[in-house]
């Protein structure tokens, strides 16, 4: 032990100027590796490349299809563009493949399904369309199919390039490549181009519940979008055993994370995909993938061909082609059942380089083993420290507990301060300052956590300068404390059945590795040398956590622009920052205590936080950028007309109706102020049944703006007409059957309410919801706009025949 420094002597601190170099190292690592990998896309292949790579996905072909599809303009269900032009375009492409394909080996069966029904009790759909192409080998005997789905309809105004035209184009190119190949293909592949997704997943439901091939479809690859291009992420997967993940692991550009699946299940992402129908009603296992980058343009007119990055086609094309080939020949497909024992998995990619996946049982074992190993290493380290310092183990444990208390307090204060800022920003009307300039988040919400993680330990070390432990050992106690906190989090989340616990386990794992390395090499005992294994061990988790944080932000930042104004969007952004600041920097910030002028260095992070707060409230923090990050709100020229039972008009008013989609009603308000009049909420509404609903409906959205105008809207299509076609006295006492027909535009909503004296006892809709108080139906028609007919059997106990017994709005 002769080489050790004598105790009670402080180790020399490193010069302060190493601190900025240390910081720069991590920033460079983030910019050079993480930003590169998050945005990495493959080189798109052109028609020239087809000669050298005949079995590859050719982006140029898919690009042409996408251009033609988006040239049709918005493809809303019921419109000519969707029901005729898009259907013709896609069918033409399929027939072209059929004519040019390898006819010695393959068959393509084409079907156009026009389907009607009821979905989720109150969604009525009529004549929506699905285009189907089944690719199979001529000698095929397999009855188990792979299904690949995308939708060709779009939201009003949107050309739907990324959502979901690009996926349609990808599927057509995959169909072409596969049909021109020499095989093999053991299991048929059904390509489903569905024509009604945006109105609530109607067409995929129609396929799953009514098409003759649906029960043979065992595995689904669902392709959709919540952004414009980038890499498509695998964000939901369910299967019997891990066989599906084994195949996904072999794709060229893996991008996946089970954390997203969990966030999606918790409802933090306000959308749903067709995957739900295939899984819940078709019992299929499979993959749900979507574009998530540039969510600002999602469902807007800016989701255009021009904005969509074409290299994304290559990325998705390579991945889905690889999956189609491998699943189409997978031995596991031979014995597979719908509604088998489905499992969730832990899965994630590392920087797009490779996949990691394991079962939930393994997850439990791994989380516990890693935590136990880390705990043992910490205990051994404490014993060594006690021996080295010639202090009792109890004294060291007491010191460790104190350190853990300070570390916990630092984390809590950092988190609280960050969250406090999110409230302040909201209260002063400056929420969403990072909406366009995302980098503001770093100063606003990360730096406060960094500051508290540094300043309290620094103060404590200064205060206990004279304490018998050398600086290096006391810093190691802080690192151990942080590890202990992460162990507690890992174990708690694991037992709460939260799959994302694995993220904390990863942090524990890499620190435990450094600690074990230090114990073996005895570097923990040599001044500042313990820092080397710690720094090396932090490179992988730093890359991983900043990579995940990066794409969680590019998912959630645009989401705050469209999930209503009810909650403070800064809070969500601050919470993500707190979690990732803890994961990213918890083992790095204590290392700053090795540098001279520690407190000045740590104060810099507070300085950055303050600077960014000032910037945020200046013009630089204006949330929106025209076209790139636009504000969303809905403006409708509306007319509400109430009739009495005798057909006379009870009230008739027109208005400009505006409701916000984000926190900034104040900015949306400027739009309505341009109409040079005050706004208010309709008072007619207060007395009418439609406004008593719990759910927000038209004219009843909180904080909506309502500007009465004299002019009724010029409606370019037929108005809805509800006609009572028959009134029949039934055999059951006091019961009358009312038959109605409804005609009108492709999208209608109606509301049915029996008055107190009456009761609906039967009708043509779903009978399981007869007892519900709110009966709001949506009605969508696709190709088929015949009159919609329905009946209601009403039991009436009032003798007064003039009493109103039923209201239909
Ligand atoms: Zn979509």
GROMACS .gro file of C-alpha atoms in nm, residues 280-697:
model
  418
  280UNK     CA    1  -5.828  -0.732  -3.204
  281UNK     CA    2  -6.079  -0.851  -3.464
  282UNK     CA    3  -5.855  -1.066  -3.683
  283UNK     CA    4  -5.640  -1.221  -3.411
  284UNK     CA    5  -5.333  -1.148  -3.620
  285UNK     CA    6  -4.982  -1.106  -3.489
  286UNK     CA    7  -4.740  -0.871  -3.652
  287UNK     CA    8  -4.582  -0.534  -3.685
  288UNK     CA    9  -4.709  -0.177  -3.678
  289UNK     CA   10  -4.471   0.068  -3.840
  290UNK     CA   11  -4.502   0.438  -3.914
  291UNK     CA   12  -4.316   0.745  -4.026
  292UNK     CA   13  -4.269   0.978  -3.731
  293UNK     CA   14  -4.032   1.250  -3.847
  294UNK     CA   15  -4.162   1.599  -3.923
  295UNK     CA   16  -4.500   1.544  -3.760
  296UNK     CA   17  -4.565   1.915  -3.809
  297UNK     CA   18  -4.711   1.849  -4.153
  298UNK     CA   19  -4.913   1.540  -4.057
  299UNK     CA   20  -5.275   1.576  -4.173
  300UNK     CA   21  -5.212   1.918  -4.329
  301UNK     CA   22  -5.179   2.051  -4.684
  302UNK     CA   23  -4.800   2.045  -4.633
  303UNK     CA   24  -4.784   1.664  -4.628
  304UNK     CA   25  -4.689   1.691  -4.994
  305UNK     CA   26  -4.476   1.504  -5.246
  306UNK     CA   27  -4.226   1.791  -5.236
  307UNK     CA   28  -4.177   1.774  -4.859
  308UNK     CA   29  -4.158   1.394  -4.831
  309UNK     CA   30  -3.791   1.280  -4.846
  310UNK     CA   31  -3.763   1.022  -5.125
  311UNK     CA   32  -3.482   0.827  -4.958
  312UNK     CA   33  -3.745   0.725  -4.703
  313UNK     CA   34  -3.905   0.510  -4.973
  314UNK     CA   35  -3.577   0.317  -5.003
  315UNK     CA   36  -3.553   0.276  -4.626
  316UNK     CA   37  -3.905   0.137  -4.591
  317UNK     CA   38  -3.881  -0.055  -4.918
  318UNK     CA   39  -3.563  -0.239  -4.814
  319UNK     CA   40  -3.705  -0.325  -4.472
  320UNK     CA   41  -4.052  -0.438  -4.577
  321UNK     CA   42  -3.922  -0.629  -4.881
  322UNK     CA   43  -3.684  -0.817  -4.654
  323UNK     CA   44  -3.970  -0.896  -4.412
  324UNK     CA   45  -4.205  -0.998  -4.693
  325UNK     CA   46  -3.949  -1.241  -4.835
  326UNK     CA   47  -3.854  -1.391  -4.500
  327UNK     CA   48  -4.207  -1.419  -4.358
  328UNK     CA   49  -4.338  -1.547  -4.692
  329UNK     CA   50  -4.101  -1.841  -4.651
  330UNK     CA   51  -4.095  -1.871  -4.273
  331UNK     CA   52  -4.134  -2.229  -4.144
  332UNK     CA   53  -4.312  -2.077  -3.840
  333UNK     CA   54  -4.596  -1.971  -4.072
  334UNK     CA   55  -4.687  -2.336  -4.137
  335UNK     CA   56  -4.841  -2.383  -3.794
  336UNK     CA   57  -4.987  -2.060  -3.679
  337UNK     CA   58  -5.324  -1.974  -3.536
  338UNK     CA   59  -5.525  -1.660  -3.508
  339UNK     CA   60  -5.583  -1.573  -3.143
  340UNK     CA   61  -5.281  -1.768  -3.016
  341UNK     CA   62  -5.100  -1.683  -2.695
  342UNK     CA   63  -4.982  -1.336  -2.782
  343UNK     CA   64  -4.690  -1.178  -2.604
  344UNK     CA   65  -4.527  -0.838  -2.582
  345UNK     CA   66  -4.151  -0.805  -2.598
  346UNK     CA   67  -3.871  -0.575  -2.505
  347UNK     CA   68  -3.723  -0.456  -2.831
  348UNK     CA   69  -3.509  -0.167  -2.943
  349UNK     CA   70  -3.248  -0.080  -3.198
  350UNK     CA   71  -2.910   0.067  -3.118
  351UNK     CA   72  -2.852   0.371  -3.342
  352UNK     CA   73  -3.007   0.188  -3.635
  353UNK     CA   74  -2.710  -0.050  -3.634
  354UNK     CA   75  -2.862  -0.358  -3.475
  355UNK     CA   76  -3.164  -0.485  -3.280
  356UNK     CA   77  -3.190  -0.612  -2.925
  357UNK     CA   78  -3.499  -0.807  -2.827
  358UNK     CA   79  -3.605  -1.047  -2.554
  359UNK     CA   80  -3.916  -1.183  -2.386
  360UNK     CA   81  -4.086  -1.036  -2.081
  361UNK     CA   82  -3.965  -1.330  -1.870
  362UNK     CA   83  -3.607  -1.260  -1.970
  363UNK     CA   84  -3.672  -0.894  -1.895
  364UNK     CA   85  -3.770  -0.977  -1.537
  365UNK     CA   86  -3.463  -1.198  -1.486
  366UNK     CA   87  -3.223  -0.952  -1.654
  367UNK     CA   88  -3.353  -0.653  -1.457
  368UNK     CA   89  -3.321  -0.836  -1.127
  369UNK     CA   90  -2.981  -0.992  -1.202
  370UNK     CA   91  -2.829  -0.663  -1.319
  371UNK     CA   92  -2.958  -0.482  -1.012
  372UNK     CA   93  -2.836  -0.752  -0.774
  373UNK     CA   94  -2.493  -0.760  -0.941
  374UNK     CA   95  -2.469  -0.380  -0.917
  375UNK     CA   96  -2.569  -0.390  -0.550
  376UNK     CA   97  -2.306  -0.652  -0.471
  377UNK     CA   98  -2.042  -0.445  -0.651
  378UNK     CA   99  -2.144  -0.137  -0.451
  379UNK     CA  100  -2.120  -0.332  -0.122
  380UNK     CA  101  -1.776  -0.465  -0.213
  381UNK     CA  102  -1.667  -0.114  -0.305
  382UNK     CA  103  -1.791   0.020   0.030
  383UNK     CA  104  -1.589  -0.250   0.210
  384UNK     CA  105  -1.278  -0.150   0.013
  385UNK     CA  106  -1.333   0.216   0.093
  386UNK     CA  107  -1.366   0.135   0.463
  387UNK     CA  108  -1.045  -0.067   0.453
  388UNK     CA  109  -0.861   0.198   0.254
  389UNK     CA  110  -0.974   0.482   0.480
  390UNK     CA  111  -0.925   0.277   0.791
  391UNK     CA  112  -1.277   0.362   0.901
  392UNK     CA  113  -1.544   0.124   1.022
  393UNK     CA  114  -1.779  -0.010   0.756
  394UNK     CA  115  -2.063   0.146   0.950
  395UNK     CA  116  -1.907   0.490   0.919
  396UNK     CA  117  -1.870   0.442   0.544
  397UNK     CA  118  -2.227   0.314   0.512
  398UNK     CA  119  -2.345   0.621   0.707
  399UNK     CA  120  -2.147   0.843   0.470
  400UNK     CA  121  -2.298   0.656   0.173
  401UNK     CA  122  -2.651   0.704   0.306
  402UNK     CA  123  -2.586   1.075   0.348
  403UNK     CA  124  -2.451   1.095  -0.007
  404UNK     CA  125  -2.756   0.908  -0.135
  405UNK     CA  126  -2.980   1.153   0.046
  406UNK     CA  127  -2.801   1.447  -0.117
  407UNK     CA  128  -2.813   1.284  -0.461
  408UNK     CA  129  -3.187   1.214  -0.422
  409UNK     CA  130  -3.247   1.569  -0.309
  410UNK     CA  131  -3.049   1.700  -0.608
  411UNK     CA  132  -3.259   1.492  -0.846
  412UNK     CA  133  -3.581   1.600  -0.681
  413UNK     CA  134  -3.486   1.967  -0.686
  414UNK     CA  135  -3.368   1.946  -1.047
  415UNK     CA  136  -3.694   1.779  -1.151
  416UNK     CA  137  -3.904   2.022  -0.948
  417UNK     CA  138  -3.724   2.324  -1.088
  418UNK     CA  139  -3.761   2.203  -1.445
  419UNK     CA  140  -4.132   2.138  -1.392
  420UNK     CA  141  -4.171   2.475  -1.222
  421UNK     CA  142  -4.025   2.646  -1.528
  422UNK     CA  143  -4.276   2.459  -1.745
  423UNK     CA  144  -4.557   2.606  -1.533
  424UNK     CA  145  -4.413   2.955  -1.533
  425UNK     CA  146  -4.370   2.952  -1.911
  426UNK     CA  147  -4.731   2.845  -1.949
  427UNK     CA  148  -4.869   3.095  -1.700
  428UNK     CA  149  -4.693   3.388  -1.867
  429UNK     CA  150  -4.836   3.276  -2.203
  430UNK     CA  151  -4.503   3.151  -2.335
  431UNK     CA  152  -4.568   2.780  -2.371
  432UNK     CA  153  -4.439   2.591  -2.675
  433UNK     CA  154  -4.144   2.826  -2.729
  434UNK     CA  155  -3.948   2.520  -2.847
  435UNK     CA  156  -4.208   2.423  -3.107
  436UNK     CA  157  -3.997   2.551  -3.396
  437UNK     CA  158  -3.661   2.599  -3.224
  438UNK     CA  159  -3.633   2.262  -3.053
  439UNK     CA  160  -3.284   2.335  -2.916
  440UNK     CA  161  -3.440   2.571  -2.658
  441UNK     CA  162  -3.545   2.259  -2.464
  442UNK     CA  163  -3.182   2.191  -2.378
  443UNK     CA  164  -3.141   2.514  -2.184
  444UNK     CA  165  -3.496   2.539  -2.054
  445UNK     CA  166  -3.547   2.190  -1.919
  446UNK     CA  167  -3.220   1.994  -1.921
  447UNK     CA  168  -2.986   2.253  -1.773
  448UNK     CA  169  -3.181   2.304  -1.447
  449UNK     CA  170  -3.148   1.931  -1.378
  450UNK     CA  171  -2.774   1.941  -1.462
  451UNK     CA  172  -2.734   2.238  -1.229
  452UNK     CA  173  -2.893   2.075  -0.925
  453UNK     CA  174  -2.719   1.743  -0.993
  454UNK     CA  175  -2.391   1.933  -0.966
  455UNK     CA  176  -2.436   2.214  -0.718
  456UNK     CA  177  -2.555   2.022  -0.413
  457UNK     CA  178  -2.280   1.757  -0.426
  458UNK     CA  179  -2.024   2.034  -0.492
  459UNK     CA  180  -2.143   2.229  -0.189
  460UNK     CA  181  -2.142   1.916   0.022
  461UNK     CA  182  -1.785   1.822  -0.078
  462UNK     CA  183  -1.668   2.176  -0.005
  463UNK     CA  184  -1.839   2.170   0.333
  464UNK     CA  185  -1.684   1.833   0.428
  465UNK     CA  186  -1.337   1.915   0.293
  466UNK     CA  187  -1.169   1.807   0.611
  467UNK     CA  188  -1.340   1.470   0.608
  468UNK     CA  189  -1.117   1.167   0.623
  469UNK     CA  190  -1.194   1.040   0.273
  470UNK     CA  191  -0.997   1.146  -0.034
  471UNK     CA  192  -1.192   1.334  -0.302
  472UNK     CA  193  -1.185   1.044  -0.550
  473UNK     CA  194  -1.354   0.810  -0.304
  474UNK     CA  195  -1.615   1.066  -0.208
  475UNK     CA  196  -1.702   1.125  -0.573
  476UNK     CA  197  -1.733   0.749  -0.616
  477UNK     CA  198  -1.984   0.748  -0.331
  478UNK     CA  199  -2.197   0.990  -0.536
  479UNK     CA  200  -2.173   0.763  -0.839
  480UNK     CA  201  -2.276   0.464  -0.626
  481UNK     CA  202  -2.566   0.668  -0.487
  482UNK     CA  203  -2.691   0.751  -0.832
  483UNK     CA  204  -2.668   0.383  -0.923
  484UNK     CA  205  -2.865   0.291  -0.611
  485UNK     CA  206  -3.142   0.534  -0.709
  486UNK     CA  207  -3.155   0.382  -1.058
  487UNK     CA  208  -3.168   0.032  -0.907
  488UNK     CA  209  -3.469   0.132  -0.697
  489UNK     CA  210  -3.636   0.279  -1.006
  490UNK     CA  211  -3.561  -0.030  -1.217
  491UNK     CA  212  -3.699  -0.270  -0.958
  492UNK     CA  213  -4.007  -0.059  -0.882
  493UNK     CA  214  -4.098  -0.012  -1.249
  494UNK     CA  215  -4.035  -0.380  -1.319
  495UNK     CA  216  -4.276  -0.484  -1.048
  496UNK     CA  217  -4.530  -0.229  -1.168
  497UNK     CA  218  -4.512  -0.420  -1.499
  498UNK     CA  219  -4.381  -0.117  -1.684
  499UNK     CA  220  -4.179  -0.246  -1.978
  500UNK     CA  221  -3.981   0.078  -2.010
  501UNK     CA  222  -3.799  -0.022  -1.689
  502UNK     CA  223  -3.535  -0.172  -1.916
  503UNK     CA  224  -3.408   0.181  -1.990
  504UNK     CA  225  -3.307   0.226  -1.626
  505UNK     CA  226  -3.160  -0.124  -1.622
  506UNK     CA  227  -2.937  -0.026  -1.915
  507UNK     CA  228  -2.801   0.268  -1.712
  508UNK     CA  229  -2.739   0.042  -1.410
  509UNK     CA  230  -2.577  -0.222  -1.628
  510UNK     CA  231  -2.312   0.011  -1.774
  511UNK     CA  232  -2.227   0.169  -1.442
  512UNK     CA  233  -2.200  -0.173  -1.278
  513UNK     CA  234  -1.961  -0.275  -1.557
  514UNK     CA  235  -1.741   0.028  -1.487
  515UNK     CA  236  -1.751  -0.038  -1.115
  516UNK     CA  237  -1.657  -0.403  -1.153
  517UNK     CA  238  -1.377  -0.296  -1.389
  518UNK     CA  239  -1.255  -0.049  -1.129
  519UNK     CA  240  -1.263  -0.310  -0.853
  520UNK     CA  241  -1.071  -0.562  -1.062
  521UNK     CA  242  -0.805  -0.315  -1.183
  522UNK     CA  243  -0.792  -0.137  -0.845
  523UNK     CA  244  -0.823   0.194  -1.031
  524UNK     CA  245  -1.092   0.294  -0.783
  525UNK     CA  246  -0.813   0.328  -0.532
  526UNK     CA  247  -0.581   0.547  -0.738
  527UNK     CA  248  -0.689   0.908  -0.715
  528UNK     CA  249  -0.886   1.021  -1.019
  529UNK     CA  250  -0.815   0.712  -1.227
  530UNK     CA  251  -1.154   0.558  -1.144
  531UNK     CA  252  -1.300   0.816  -1.382
  532UNK     CA  253  -1.150   0.646  -1.688
  533UNK     CA  254  -1.363   0.324  -1.672
  534UNK     CA  255  -1.666   0.539  -1.580
  535UNK     CA  256  -1.620   0.765  -1.884
  536UNK     CA  257  -1.560   0.470  -2.117
  537UNK     CA  258  -1.863   0.285  -1.979
  538UNK     CA  259  -2.085   0.592  -2.032
  539UNK     CA  260  -2.022   0.623  -2.405
  540UNK     CA  261  -2.269   0.352  -2.510
  541UNK     CA  262  -2.554   0.458  -2.276
  542UNK     CA  263  -2.495   0.825  -2.361
  543UNK     CA  264  -2.530   0.747  -2.731
  544UNK     CA  265  -2.833   0.530  -2.670
  545UNK     CA  266  -3.025   0.762  -2.437
  546UNK     CA  267  -2.960   1.075  -2.642
  547UNK     CA  268  -3.069   0.885  -2.954
  548UNK     CA  269  -3.397   0.781  -2.789
  549UNK     CA  270  -3.452   1.128  -2.642
  550UNK     CA  271  -3.392   1.280  -2.984
  551UNK     CA  272  -3.665   1.082  -3.154
  552UNK     CA  273  -3.908   1.096  -2.862
  553UNK     CA  274  -3.884   1.472  -2.899
  554UNK     CA  275  -3.943   1.469  -3.267
  555UNK     CA  276  -4.252   1.259  -3.206
  556UNK     CA  277  -4.391   1.457  -2.913
  557UNK     CA  278  -4.309   1.815  -3.011
  558UNK     CA  279  -4.542   1.810  -3.315
  559UNK     CA  280  -4.802   1.618  -3.111
  560UNK     CA  281  -4.828   1.915  -2.872
  561UNK     CA  282  -4.943   2.114  -3.174
  562UNK     CA  283  -5.251   1.898  -3.220
  563UNK     CA  284  -5.361   1.743  -2.894
  564UNK     CA  285  -5.588   2.020  -2.780
  565UNK     CA  286  -5.526   2.304  -2.542
  566UNK     CA  287  -5.641   2.138  -2.223
  567UNK     CA  288  -5.303   2.057  -2.069
  568UNK     CA  289  -4.974   2.241  -2.047
  569UNK     CA  290  -4.757   2.113  -2.333
  570UNK     CA  291  -4.437   2.233  -2.164
  571UNK     CA  292  -4.498   1.989  -1.881
  572UNK     CA  293  -4.465   1.686  -2.110
  573UNK     CA  294  -4.149   1.829  -2.267
  574UNK     CA  295  -4.002   1.901  -1.922
  575UNK     CA  296  -4.085   1.551  -1.796
  576UNK     CA  297  -3.905   1.389  -2.088
  577UNK     CA  298  -3.608   1.618  -2.018
  578UNK     CA  299  -3.600   1.524  -1.650
  579UNK     CA  300  -3.602   1.149  -1.720
  580UNK     CA  301  -3.334   1.171  -1.986
  581UNK     CA  302  -3.118   1.420  -1.794
  582UNK     CA  303  -3.108   1.166  -1.511
  583UNK     CA  304  -3.026   0.878  -1.745
  584UNK     CA  305  -2.773   1.072  -1.954
  585UNK     CA  306  -2.587   1.277  -1.701
  586UNK     CA  307  -2.625   1.114  -1.359
  587UNK     CA  308  -2.288   0.941  -1.386
  588UNK     CA  309  -2.116   1.223  -1.572
  589UNK     CA  310  -2.194   1.530  -1.362
  590UNK     CA  311  -2.022   1.398  -1.045
  591UNK     CA  312  -1.705   1.379  -1.256
  592UNK     CA  313  -1.709   1.761  -1.281
  593UNK     CA  314  -1.625   1.759  -0.911
  594UNK     CA  315  -1.275   1.652  -1.014
  595UNK     CA  316  -1.207   1.989  -1.176
  596UNK     CA  317  -1.093   2.307  -1.002
  597UNK     CA  318  -1.348   2.590  -0.975
  598UNK     CA  319  -1.617   2.327  -0.956
  599UNK     CA  320  -1.895   2.559  -0.848
  600UNK     CA  321  -1.821   2.817  -1.118
  601UNK     CA  322  -1.833   2.542  -1.378
  602UNK     CA  323  -2.164   2.413  -1.244
  603UNK     CA  324  -2.303   2.766  -1.228
  604UNK     CA  325  -2.250   2.783  -1.605
  605UNK     CA  326  -2.540   2.539  -1.651
  606UNK     CA  327  -2.762   2.774  -1.451
  607UNK     CA  328  -2.636   3.059  -1.667
  608UNK     CA  329  -2.730   2.867  -1.981
  609UNK     CA  330  -3.075   2.794  -1.835
  610UNK     CA  331  -3.134   3.164  -1.762
  611UNK     CA  332  -3.003   3.270  -2.103
  612UNK     CA  333  -3.237   3.024  -2.273
  613UNK     CA  334  -3.533   3.144  -2.067
  614UNK     CA  335  -3.463   3.498  -2.184
  615UNK     CA  336  -3.429   3.380  -2.543
  616UNK     CA  337  -3.751   3.181  -2.515
  617UNK     CA  338  -3.959   3.484  -2.421
  618UNK     CA  339  -3.801   3.687  -2.703
  619UNK     CA  340  -3.917   3.654  -3.069
  620UNK     CA  341  -3.690   3.351  -3.108
  621UNK     CA  342  -3.936   3.161  -2.890
  622UNK     CA  343  -4.231   3.225  -3.123
  623UNK     CA  344  -4.375   2.877  -3.154
  624UNK     CA  345  -4.472   2.869  -3.520
  625UNK     CA  346  -4.294   2.884  -3.852
  626UNK     CA  347  -4.517   2.920  -4.159
  627UNK     CA  348  -4.538   2.601  -4.364
  628UNK     CA  349  -4.269   2.423  -4.159
  629UNK     CA  350  -4.423   2.427  -3.812
  630UNK     CA  351  -4.767   2.580  -3.859
  631UNK     CA  352  -5.024   2.639  -3.589
  632UNK     CA  353  -5.333   2.421  -3.616
  633UNK     CA  354  -5.687   2.536  -3.555
  634UNK     CA  355  -6.012   2.454  -3.720
  635UNK     CA  356  -6.231   2.720  -3.876
  636UNK     CA  357  -6.577   2.626  -3.995
  637UNK     CA  358  -6.849   2.829  -4.150
  638UNK     CA  359  -7.140   2.662  -3.979
  639UNK     CA  360  -7.512   2.672  -3.984
  640UNK     CA  361  -7.735   2.514  -3.726
  641UNK     CA  362  -8.096   2.461  -3.798
  642UNK     CA  363  -8.341   2.308  -3.550
  643UNK     CA  364  -8.677   2.174  -3.662
  644UNK     CA  365  -8.986   2.092  -3.459
  645UNK     CA  366  -9.170   1.767  -3.518
  646UNK     CA  367  -9.416   1.943  -3.748
  647UNK     CA  368  -9.130   2.059  -3.970
  648UNK     CA  369  -9.138   2.424  -3.860
  649UNK     CA  370  -8.804   2.588  -3.783
  650UNK     CA  371  -8.722   2.642  -3.416
  651UNK     CA  372  -8.393   2.821  -3.465
  652UNK     CA  373  -8.158   2.900  -3.747
  653UNK     CA  374  -7.820   3.060  -3.701
  654UNK     CA  375  -7.496   3.084  -3.895
  655UNK     CA  376  -7.153   3.153  -3.760
  656UNK     CA  377  -6.783   3.126  -3.805
  657UNK     CA  378  -6.683   2.860  -3.562
  658UNK     CA  379  -6.320   2.820  -3.460
  659UNK     CA  380  -6.158   2.583  -3.220
  660UNK     CA  381  -5.800   2.547  -3.120
  661UNK     CA  382  -5.586   2.238  -3.150
  662UNK     CA  383  -5.307   2.353  -2.922
  663UNK     CA  384  -5.246   2.568  -2.616
  664UNK     CA  385  -5.245   2.899  -2.801
  665UNK     CA  386  -5.605   3.006  -2.835
  666UNK     CA  387  -5.467   3.362  -2.802
  667UNK     CA  388  -5.291   3.336  -3.136
  668UNK     CA  389  -5.586   3.164  -3.303
  669UNK     CA  390  -5.799   3.443  -3.165
  670UNK     CA  391  -5.617   3.695  -3.381
  671UNK     CA  392  -5.762   3.517  -3.681
  672UNK     CA  393  -6.116   3.569  -3.565
  673UNK     CA  394  -6.046   3.927  -3.460
  674UNK     CA  395  -5.979   3.988  -3.827
  675UNK     CA  396  -6.351   3.945  -3.880
  676UNK     CA  397  -6.379   4.269  -3.678
  677UNK     CA  398  -6.634   4.147  -3.432
  678UNK     CA  399  -6.647   4.005  -3.087
  679UNK     CA  400  -6.693   3.635  -3.047
  680UNK     CA  401  -6.906   3.436  -2.814
  681UNK     CA  402  -7.048   3.093  -2.766
  682UNK     CA  403  -7.380   3.004  -2.922
  683UNK     CA  404  -7.661   3.034  -2.669
  684UNK     CA  405  -7.905   2.834  -2.877
  685UNK     CA  406  -7.687   2.544  -2.797
  686UNK     CA  407  -7.758   2.562  -2.425
  687UNK     CA  408  -8.111   2.436  -2.475
  688UNK     CA  409  -8.046   2.166  -2.730
  689UNK     CA  410  -7.969   1.802  -2.677
  690UNK     CA  411  -7.657   1.795  -2.899
  691UNK     CA  412  -7.479   2.028  -2.662
  692UNK     CA  413  -7.546   1.824  -2.352
  693UNK     CA  414  -7.309   1.553  -2.463
  694UNK     CA  415  -7.006   1.470  -2.258
  695UNK     CA  416  -6.780   1.451  -2.557
  696UNK     CA  417  -6.675   1.761  -2.742
  697UNK     CA  418  -6.887   1.797  -3.050
   0.00000   0.00000   0.00000
